[in-house]
XYZ file of C-alpha atoms in Angstrom:
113
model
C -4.192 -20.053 13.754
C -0.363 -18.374 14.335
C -0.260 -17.744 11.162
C -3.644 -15.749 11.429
C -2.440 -14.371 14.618
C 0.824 -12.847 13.671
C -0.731 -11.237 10.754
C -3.432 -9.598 12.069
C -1.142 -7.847 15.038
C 1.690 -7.022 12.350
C -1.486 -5.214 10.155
C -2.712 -4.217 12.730
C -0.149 -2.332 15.174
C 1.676 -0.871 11.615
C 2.944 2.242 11.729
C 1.224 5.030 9.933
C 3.093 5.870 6.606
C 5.961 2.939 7.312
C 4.117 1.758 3.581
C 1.974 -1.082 5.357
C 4.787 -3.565 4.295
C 4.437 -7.013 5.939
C 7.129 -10.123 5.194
C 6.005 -13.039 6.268
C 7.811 -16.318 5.908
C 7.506 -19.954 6.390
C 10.058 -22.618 7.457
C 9.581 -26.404 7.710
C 12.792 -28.375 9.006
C 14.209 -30.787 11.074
C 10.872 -30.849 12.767
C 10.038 -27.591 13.400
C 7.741 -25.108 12.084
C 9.143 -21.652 12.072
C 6.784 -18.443 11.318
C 8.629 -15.075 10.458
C 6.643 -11.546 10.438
C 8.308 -8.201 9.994
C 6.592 -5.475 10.138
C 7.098 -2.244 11.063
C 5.070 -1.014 14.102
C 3.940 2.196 15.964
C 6.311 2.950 18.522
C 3.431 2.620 21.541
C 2.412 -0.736 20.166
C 6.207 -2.229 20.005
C 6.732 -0.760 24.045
C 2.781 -2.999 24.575
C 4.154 -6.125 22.284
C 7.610 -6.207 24.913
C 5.565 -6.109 27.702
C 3.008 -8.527 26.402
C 5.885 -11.056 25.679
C 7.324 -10.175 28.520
C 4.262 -11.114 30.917
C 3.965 -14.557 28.914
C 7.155 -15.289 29.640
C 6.357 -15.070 33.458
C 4.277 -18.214 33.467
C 3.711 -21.663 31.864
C 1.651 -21.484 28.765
C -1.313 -22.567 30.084
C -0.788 -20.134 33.085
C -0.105 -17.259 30.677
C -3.492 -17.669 28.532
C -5.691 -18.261 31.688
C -3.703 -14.724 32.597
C -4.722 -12.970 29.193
C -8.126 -14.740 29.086
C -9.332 -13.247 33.234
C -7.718 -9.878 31.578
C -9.761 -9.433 28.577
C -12.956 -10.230 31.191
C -11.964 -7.485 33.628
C -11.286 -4.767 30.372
C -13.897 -5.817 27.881
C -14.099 -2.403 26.690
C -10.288 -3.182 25.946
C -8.493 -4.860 22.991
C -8.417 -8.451 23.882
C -4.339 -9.136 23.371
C -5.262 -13.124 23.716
C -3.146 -13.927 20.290
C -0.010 -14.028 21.517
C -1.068 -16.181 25.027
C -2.758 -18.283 21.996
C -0.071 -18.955 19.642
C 2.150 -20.248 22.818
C -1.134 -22.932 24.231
C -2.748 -23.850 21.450
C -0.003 -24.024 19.037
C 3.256 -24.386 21.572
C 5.008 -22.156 19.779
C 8.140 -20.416 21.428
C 8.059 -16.505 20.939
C 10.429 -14.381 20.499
C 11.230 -10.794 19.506
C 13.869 -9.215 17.208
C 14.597 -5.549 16.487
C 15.609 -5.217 12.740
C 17.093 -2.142 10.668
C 14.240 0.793 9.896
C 12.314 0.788 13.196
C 11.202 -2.796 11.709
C 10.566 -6.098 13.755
C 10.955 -9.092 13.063
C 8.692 -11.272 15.573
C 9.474 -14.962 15.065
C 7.306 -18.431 16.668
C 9.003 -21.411 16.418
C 6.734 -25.012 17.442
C 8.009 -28.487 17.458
C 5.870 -30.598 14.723
């Protein structure tokens, strides 16, 4: 499912012309699981993803996915934005957000196996 999750929002907030290119990677160790995507996104959709992580980080992560679920039923018209609020309940993963050379990012989720 965070796998799923972090692909779809790197594919799907890329940047017209940045060549579509998506790294992904995959680290198992001394029990945890890390996931890796860099992408490189539109410059409106990496100001929404701070703010996104930014509101998650305001609340539990129960608290933060009950937030994102009551806002996707007020804006249904809306893009949803539940995978992040996801990827932190269902999954536990930790979030966090790293600006790499390019106008690339490089968002990582790290969960405790």
């Amino acid at each position: 499912m965070a796998l799923q999750e972090t692909l779809e929002n790197a594919v799907k907030y890329s940047a017209e012309g940045g060549g579509g290119e998506v790294e992904v990677g995959l680290r198992a160790a001394a029990g945890e699981l890390t996931i890796t995507c860099t992408s490189q996104p539109e410059p409106s959709h990496l100001a929404t993803l701070r703010a996104e992580l930014a509101q998650l980080r305001l609340f539990d992560a129960e608290a933060a996915y009950l937030v994102a679920l009551q806002r996707a039923a007020q804006e249904p018209q809306a893009s949803a934005r539940l995978g992040l609020a996801r990827m932190r309940f269902e999954g536990r993963f930790e979030l966090e957000l790293e600006e790499v050379a390019g106008g690339r990012i490089r968002l990582r989720a790290v969960t405790r196996t």
